[in-house]
PDB file of C-alpha atoms in Angstrom:
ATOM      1  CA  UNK A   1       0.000   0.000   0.000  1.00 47.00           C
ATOM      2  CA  UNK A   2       1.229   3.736  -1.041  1.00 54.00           C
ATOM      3  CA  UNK A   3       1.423   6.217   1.224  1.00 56.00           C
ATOM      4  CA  UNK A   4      -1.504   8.678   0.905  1.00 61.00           C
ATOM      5  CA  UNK A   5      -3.607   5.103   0.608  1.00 82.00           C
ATOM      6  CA  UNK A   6      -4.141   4.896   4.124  1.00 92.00           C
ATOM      7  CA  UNK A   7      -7.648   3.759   4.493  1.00 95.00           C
ATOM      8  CA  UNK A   8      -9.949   5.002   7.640  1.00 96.00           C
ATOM      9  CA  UNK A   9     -13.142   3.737   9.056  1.00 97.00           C
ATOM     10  CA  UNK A  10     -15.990   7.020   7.726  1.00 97.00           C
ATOM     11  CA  UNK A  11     -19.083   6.193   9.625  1.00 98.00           C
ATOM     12  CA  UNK A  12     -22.038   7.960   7.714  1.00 98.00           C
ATOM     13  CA  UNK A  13     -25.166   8.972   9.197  1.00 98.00           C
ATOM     14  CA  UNK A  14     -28.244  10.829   7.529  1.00 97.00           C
ATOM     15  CA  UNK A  15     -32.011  12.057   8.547  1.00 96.00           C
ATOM     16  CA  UNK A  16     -33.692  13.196   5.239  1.00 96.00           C
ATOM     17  CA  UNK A  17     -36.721  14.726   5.307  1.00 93.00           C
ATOM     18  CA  UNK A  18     -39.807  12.312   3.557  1.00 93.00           C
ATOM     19  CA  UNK A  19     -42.374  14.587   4.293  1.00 93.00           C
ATOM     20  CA  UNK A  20     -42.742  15.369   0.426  1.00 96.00           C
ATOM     21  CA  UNK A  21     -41.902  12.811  -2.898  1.00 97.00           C
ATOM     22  CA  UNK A  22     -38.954  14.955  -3.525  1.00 97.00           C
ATOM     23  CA  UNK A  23     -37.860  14.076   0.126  1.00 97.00           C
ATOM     24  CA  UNK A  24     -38.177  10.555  -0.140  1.00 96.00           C
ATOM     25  CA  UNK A  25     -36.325  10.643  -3.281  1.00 97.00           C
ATOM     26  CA  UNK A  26     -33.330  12.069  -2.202  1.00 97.00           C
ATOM     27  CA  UNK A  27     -33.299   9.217   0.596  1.00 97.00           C
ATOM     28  CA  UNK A  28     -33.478   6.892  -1.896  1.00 97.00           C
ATOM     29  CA  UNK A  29     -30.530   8.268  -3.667  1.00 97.00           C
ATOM     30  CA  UNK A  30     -28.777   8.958  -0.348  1.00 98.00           C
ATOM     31  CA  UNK A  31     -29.098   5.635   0.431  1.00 97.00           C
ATOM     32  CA  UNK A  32     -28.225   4.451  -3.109  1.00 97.00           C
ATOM     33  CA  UNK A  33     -24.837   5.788  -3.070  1.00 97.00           C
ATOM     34  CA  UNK A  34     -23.728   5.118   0.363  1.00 98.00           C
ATOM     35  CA  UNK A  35     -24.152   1.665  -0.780  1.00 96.00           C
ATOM     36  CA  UNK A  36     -21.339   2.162  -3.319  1.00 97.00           C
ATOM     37  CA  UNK A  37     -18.839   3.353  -0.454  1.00 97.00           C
ATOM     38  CA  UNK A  38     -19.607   0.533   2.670  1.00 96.00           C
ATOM     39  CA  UNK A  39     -21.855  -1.579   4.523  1.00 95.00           C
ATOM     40  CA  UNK A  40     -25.096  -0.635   5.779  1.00 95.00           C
ATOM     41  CA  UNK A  41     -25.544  -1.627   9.793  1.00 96.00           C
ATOM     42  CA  UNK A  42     -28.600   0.327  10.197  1.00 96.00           C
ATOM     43  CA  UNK A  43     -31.236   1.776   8.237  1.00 94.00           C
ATOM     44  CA  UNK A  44     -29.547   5.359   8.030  1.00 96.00           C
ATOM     45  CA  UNK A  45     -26.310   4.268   8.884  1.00 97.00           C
ATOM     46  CA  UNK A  46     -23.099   3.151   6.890  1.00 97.00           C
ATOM     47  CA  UNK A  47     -19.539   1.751   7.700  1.00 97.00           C
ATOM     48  CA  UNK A  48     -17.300   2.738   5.324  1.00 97.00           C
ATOM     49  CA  UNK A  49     -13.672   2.053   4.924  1.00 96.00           C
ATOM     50  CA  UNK A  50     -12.648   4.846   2.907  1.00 97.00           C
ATOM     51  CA  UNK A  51      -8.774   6.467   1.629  1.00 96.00           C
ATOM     52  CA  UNK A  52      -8.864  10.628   1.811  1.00 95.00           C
ATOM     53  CA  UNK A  53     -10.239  10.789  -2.058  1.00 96.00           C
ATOM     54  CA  UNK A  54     -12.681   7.911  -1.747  1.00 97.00           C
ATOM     55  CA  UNK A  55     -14.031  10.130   1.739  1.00 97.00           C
ATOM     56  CA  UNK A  56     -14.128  13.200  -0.206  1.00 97.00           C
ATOM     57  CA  UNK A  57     -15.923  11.869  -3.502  1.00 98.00           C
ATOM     58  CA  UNK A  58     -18.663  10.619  -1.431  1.00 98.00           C
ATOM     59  CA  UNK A  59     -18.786  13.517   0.847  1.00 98.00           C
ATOM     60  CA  UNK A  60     -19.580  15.463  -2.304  1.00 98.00           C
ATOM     61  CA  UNK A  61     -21.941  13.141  -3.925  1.00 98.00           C
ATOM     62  CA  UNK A  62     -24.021  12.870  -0.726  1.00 98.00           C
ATOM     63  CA  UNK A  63     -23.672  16.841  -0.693  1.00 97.00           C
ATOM     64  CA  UNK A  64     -25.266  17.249  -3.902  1.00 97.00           C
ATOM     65  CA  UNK A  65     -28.131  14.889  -3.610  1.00 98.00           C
ATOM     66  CA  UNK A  66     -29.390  16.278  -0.019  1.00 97.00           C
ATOM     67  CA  UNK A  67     -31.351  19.060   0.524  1.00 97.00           C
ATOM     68  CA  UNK A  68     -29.353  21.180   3.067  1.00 96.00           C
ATOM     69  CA  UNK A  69     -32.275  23.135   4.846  1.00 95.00           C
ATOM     70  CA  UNK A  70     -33.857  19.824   5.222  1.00 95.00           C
ATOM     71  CA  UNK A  71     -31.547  16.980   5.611  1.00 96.00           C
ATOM     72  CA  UNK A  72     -28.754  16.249   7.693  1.00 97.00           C
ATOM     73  CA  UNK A  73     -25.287  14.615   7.190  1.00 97.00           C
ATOM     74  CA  UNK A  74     -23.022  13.935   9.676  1.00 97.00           C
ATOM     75  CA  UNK A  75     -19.128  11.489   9.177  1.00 98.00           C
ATOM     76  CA  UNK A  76     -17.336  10.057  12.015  1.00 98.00           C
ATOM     77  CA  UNK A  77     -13.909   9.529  11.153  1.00 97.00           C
ATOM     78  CA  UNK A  78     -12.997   6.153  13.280  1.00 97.00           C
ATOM     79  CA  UNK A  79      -9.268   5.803  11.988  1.00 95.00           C
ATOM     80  CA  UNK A  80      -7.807   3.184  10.821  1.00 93.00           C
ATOM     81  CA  UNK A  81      -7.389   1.396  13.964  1.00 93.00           C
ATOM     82  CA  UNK A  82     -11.061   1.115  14.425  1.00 93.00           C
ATOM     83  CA  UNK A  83     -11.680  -2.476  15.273  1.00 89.00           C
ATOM     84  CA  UNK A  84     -12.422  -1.989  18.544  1.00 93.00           C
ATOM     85  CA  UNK A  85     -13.690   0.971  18.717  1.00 96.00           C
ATOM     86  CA  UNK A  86     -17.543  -0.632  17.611  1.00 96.00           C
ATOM     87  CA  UNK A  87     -20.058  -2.166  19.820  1.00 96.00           C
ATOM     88  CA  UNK A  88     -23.299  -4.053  18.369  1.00 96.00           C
ATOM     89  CA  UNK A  89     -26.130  -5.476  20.678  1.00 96.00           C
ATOM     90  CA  UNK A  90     -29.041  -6.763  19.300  1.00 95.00           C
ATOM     91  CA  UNK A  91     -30.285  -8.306  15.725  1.00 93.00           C
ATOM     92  CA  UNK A  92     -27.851  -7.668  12.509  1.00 84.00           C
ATOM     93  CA  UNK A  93     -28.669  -5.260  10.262  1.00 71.00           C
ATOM     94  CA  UNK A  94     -29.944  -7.338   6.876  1.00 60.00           C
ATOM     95  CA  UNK A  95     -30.833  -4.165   4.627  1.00 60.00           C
ATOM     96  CA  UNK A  96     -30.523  -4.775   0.998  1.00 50.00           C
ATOM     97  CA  UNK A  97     -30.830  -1.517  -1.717  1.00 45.00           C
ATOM     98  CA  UNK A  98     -34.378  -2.879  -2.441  1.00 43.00           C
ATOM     99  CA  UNK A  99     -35.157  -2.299   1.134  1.00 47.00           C
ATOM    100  CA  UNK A 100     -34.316   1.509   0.716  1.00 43.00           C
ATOM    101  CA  UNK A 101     -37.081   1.776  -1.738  1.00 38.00           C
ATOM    102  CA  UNK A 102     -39.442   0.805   0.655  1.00 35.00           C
ATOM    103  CA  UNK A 103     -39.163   3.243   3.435  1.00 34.00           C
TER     104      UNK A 103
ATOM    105  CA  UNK B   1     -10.448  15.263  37.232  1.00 47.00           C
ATOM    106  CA  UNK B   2      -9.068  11.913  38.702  1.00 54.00           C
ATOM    107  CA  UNK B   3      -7.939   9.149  37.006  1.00 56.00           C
ATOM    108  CA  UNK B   4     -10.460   6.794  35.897  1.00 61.00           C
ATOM    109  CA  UNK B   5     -12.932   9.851  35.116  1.00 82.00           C
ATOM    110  CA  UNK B   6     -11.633  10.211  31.626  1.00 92.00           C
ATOM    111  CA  UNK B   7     -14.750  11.054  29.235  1.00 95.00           C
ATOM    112  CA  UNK B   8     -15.089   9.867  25.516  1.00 96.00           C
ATOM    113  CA  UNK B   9     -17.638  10.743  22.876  1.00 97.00           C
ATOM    114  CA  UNK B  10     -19.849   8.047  22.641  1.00 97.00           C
ATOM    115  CA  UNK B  11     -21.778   7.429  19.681  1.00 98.00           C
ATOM    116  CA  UNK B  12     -25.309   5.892  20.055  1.00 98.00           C
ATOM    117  CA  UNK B  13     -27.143   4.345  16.653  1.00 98.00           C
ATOM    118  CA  UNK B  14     -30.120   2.694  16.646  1.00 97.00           C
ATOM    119  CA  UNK B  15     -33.201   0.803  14.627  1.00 96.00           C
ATOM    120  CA  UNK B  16     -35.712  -0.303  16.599  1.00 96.00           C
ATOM    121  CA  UNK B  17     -38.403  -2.074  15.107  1.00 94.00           C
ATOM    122  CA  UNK B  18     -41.470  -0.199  15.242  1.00 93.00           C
ATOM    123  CA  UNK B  19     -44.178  -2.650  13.238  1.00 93.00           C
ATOM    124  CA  UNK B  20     -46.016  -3.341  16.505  1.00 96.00           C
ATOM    125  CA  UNK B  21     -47.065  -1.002  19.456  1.00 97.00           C
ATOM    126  CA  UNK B  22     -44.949  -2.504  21.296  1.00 97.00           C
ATOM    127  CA  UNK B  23     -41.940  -1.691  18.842  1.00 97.00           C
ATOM    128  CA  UNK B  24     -42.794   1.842  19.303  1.00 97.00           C
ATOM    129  CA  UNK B  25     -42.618   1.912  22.871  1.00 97.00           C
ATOM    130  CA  UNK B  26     -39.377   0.306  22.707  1.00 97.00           C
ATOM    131  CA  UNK B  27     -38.068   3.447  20.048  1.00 97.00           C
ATOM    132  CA  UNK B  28     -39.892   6.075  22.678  1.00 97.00           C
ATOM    133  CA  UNK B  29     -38.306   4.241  25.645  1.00 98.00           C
ATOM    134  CA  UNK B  30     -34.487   4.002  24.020  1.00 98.00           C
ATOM    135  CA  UNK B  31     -34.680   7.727  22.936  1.00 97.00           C
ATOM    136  CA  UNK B  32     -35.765   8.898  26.444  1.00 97.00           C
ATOM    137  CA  UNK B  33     -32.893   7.108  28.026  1.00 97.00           C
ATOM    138  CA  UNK B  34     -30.467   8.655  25.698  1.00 97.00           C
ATOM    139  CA  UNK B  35     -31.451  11.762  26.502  1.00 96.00           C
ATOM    140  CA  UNK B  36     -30.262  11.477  29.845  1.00 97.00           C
ATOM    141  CA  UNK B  37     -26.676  10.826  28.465  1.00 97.00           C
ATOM    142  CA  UNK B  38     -26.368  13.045  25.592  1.00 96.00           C
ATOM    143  CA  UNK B  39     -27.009  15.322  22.803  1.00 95.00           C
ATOM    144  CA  UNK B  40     -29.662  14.046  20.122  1.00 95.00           C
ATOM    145  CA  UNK B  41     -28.044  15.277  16.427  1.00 96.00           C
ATOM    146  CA  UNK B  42     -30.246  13.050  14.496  1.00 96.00           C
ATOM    147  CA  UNK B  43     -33.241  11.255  14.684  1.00 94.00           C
ATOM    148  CA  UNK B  44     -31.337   7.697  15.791  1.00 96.00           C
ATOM    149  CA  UNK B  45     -28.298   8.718  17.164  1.00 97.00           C
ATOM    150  CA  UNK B  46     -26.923  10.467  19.681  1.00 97.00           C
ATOM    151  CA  UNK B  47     -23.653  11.923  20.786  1.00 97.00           C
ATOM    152  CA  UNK B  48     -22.849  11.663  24.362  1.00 97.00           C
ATOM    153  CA  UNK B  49     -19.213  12.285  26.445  1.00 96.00           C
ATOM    154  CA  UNK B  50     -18.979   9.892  28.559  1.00 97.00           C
ATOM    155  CA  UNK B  51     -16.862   8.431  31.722  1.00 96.00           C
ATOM    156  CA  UNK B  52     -16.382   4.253  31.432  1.00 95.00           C
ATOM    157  CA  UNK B  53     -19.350   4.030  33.933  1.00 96.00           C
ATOM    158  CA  UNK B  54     -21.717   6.060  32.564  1.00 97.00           C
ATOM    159  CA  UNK B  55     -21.227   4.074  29.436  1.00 97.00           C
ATOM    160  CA  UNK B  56     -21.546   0.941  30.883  1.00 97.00           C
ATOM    161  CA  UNK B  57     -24.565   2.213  32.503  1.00 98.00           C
ATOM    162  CA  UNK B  58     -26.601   3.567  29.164  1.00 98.00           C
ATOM    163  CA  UNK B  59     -25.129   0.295  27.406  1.00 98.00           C
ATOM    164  CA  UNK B  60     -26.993  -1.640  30.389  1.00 98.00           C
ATOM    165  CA  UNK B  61     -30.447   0.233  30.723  1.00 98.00           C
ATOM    166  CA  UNK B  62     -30.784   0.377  26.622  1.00 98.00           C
ATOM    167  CA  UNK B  63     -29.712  -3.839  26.408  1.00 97.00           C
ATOM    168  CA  UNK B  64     -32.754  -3.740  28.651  1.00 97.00           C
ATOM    169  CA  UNK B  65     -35.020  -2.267  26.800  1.00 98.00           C
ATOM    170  CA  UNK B  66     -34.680  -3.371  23.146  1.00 97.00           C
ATOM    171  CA  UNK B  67     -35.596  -6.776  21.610  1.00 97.00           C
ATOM    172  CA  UNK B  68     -32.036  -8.717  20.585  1.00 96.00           C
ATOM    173  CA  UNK B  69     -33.510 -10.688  18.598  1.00 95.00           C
ATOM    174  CA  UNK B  70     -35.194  -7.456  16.264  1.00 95.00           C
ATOM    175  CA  UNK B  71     -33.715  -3.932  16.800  1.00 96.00           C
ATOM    176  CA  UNK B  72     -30.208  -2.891  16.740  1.00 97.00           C
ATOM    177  CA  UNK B  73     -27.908  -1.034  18.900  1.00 97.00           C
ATOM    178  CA  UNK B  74     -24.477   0.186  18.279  1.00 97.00           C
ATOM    179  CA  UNK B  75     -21.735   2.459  19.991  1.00 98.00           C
ATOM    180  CA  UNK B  76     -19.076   3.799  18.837  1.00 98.00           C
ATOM    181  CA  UNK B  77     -15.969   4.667  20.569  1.00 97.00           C
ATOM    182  CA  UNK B  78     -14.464   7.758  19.416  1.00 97.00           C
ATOM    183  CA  UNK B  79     -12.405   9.027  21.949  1.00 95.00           C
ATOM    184  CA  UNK B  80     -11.083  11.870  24.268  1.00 93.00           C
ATOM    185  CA  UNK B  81     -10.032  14.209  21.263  1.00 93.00           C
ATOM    186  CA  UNK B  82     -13.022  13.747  18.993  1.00 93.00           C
ATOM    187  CA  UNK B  83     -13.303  17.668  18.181  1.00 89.00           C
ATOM    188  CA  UNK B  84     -12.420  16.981  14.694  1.00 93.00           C
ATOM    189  CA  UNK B  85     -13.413  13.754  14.317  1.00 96.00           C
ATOM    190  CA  UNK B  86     -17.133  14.577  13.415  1.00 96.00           C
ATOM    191  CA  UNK B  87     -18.311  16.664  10.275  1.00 96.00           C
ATOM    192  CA  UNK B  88     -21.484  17.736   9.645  1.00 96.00           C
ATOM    193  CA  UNK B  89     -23.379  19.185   6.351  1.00 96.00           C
ATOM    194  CA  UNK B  90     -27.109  20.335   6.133  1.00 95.00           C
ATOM    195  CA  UNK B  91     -29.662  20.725   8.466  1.00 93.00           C
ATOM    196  CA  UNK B  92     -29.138  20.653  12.618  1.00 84.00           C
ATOM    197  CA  UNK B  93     -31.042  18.892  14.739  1.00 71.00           C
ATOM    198  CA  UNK B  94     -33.601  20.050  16.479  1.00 60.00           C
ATOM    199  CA  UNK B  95     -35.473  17.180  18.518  1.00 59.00           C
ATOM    200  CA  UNK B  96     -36.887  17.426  21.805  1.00 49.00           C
ATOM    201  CA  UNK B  97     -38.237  14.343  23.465  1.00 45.00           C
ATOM    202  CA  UNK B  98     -42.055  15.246  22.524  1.00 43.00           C
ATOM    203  CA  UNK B  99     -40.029  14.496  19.190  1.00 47.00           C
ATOM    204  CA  UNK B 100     -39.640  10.990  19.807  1.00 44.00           C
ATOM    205  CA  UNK B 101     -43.470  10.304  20.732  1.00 38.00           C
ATOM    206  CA  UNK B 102     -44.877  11.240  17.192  1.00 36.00           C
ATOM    207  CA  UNK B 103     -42.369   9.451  15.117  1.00 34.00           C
TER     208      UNK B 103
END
């Protein structure tokens, strides 16, 4: 591995407003393409095990989609010494992207 | 401060299944105890600093509540010097615990 590929543990979380059909379509697309960076865990919540670029692309894709006076993103950067640094109690997560389109 | 009081930022996720009444009153009763331990910043998760007690404590009273066998519960661990660990775009939070009754 290069230096400058160092990859960190990006936790993504989002609330997106469904009150309207434009709403609910952003969380589908919100959804959509956090699937393309990590693993879902909970319904609005993503593990991702990202290098600085990788962080940044989705950052920006994610900013793009959301509506910023509605929705909310938030990233916690876990490191890349992050294995015990998560705790899980309770039933796995078993979300697939056909789920999303059901919320 | 004394040794042993050392406070981290806690992360709190969850999904609680909510497809019977009793579901529900599992979400309202995991969102009221968090809000004895920290700050709500989205709808599911909640930041809270906290002293190795006090986390073992909220760990405790929310294993009690949920169902292990259908909602979820995570923490994450991100440490004394978590300032710049956390980024946020869009929207802020702004929940109250009448919040958590009408969801």
């Amino acid at each position: 591995m290069e230096v400058g590929e160092i990859k960190i543990l990006v936790l993504i979380t989002y609330d997106v407003n469904t009150q309207t059909a434009a709403g609910r379509k952003r969380l589908r697309q919100v959804a959509k393409q956090c699937v393309n960076y990590g693993q879902r865990v909970q319904n609005s919540v993503f593990e991702c095990v990202l290098d600085a670029a990788k962080f940044r692309e989705v950052q920006h894709k994610l900013e793009k989609i959301i509506d910023v006076e509605k929705d909310s993103l938030r990233f916690y950067l876990l490191g890349n010494n992050y294995k015990n640094k998560v705790e899980h109690i309770g039933a796995k997560a078993s979300f697939d992207v056909e789920d999303t389109l059901i919320i």
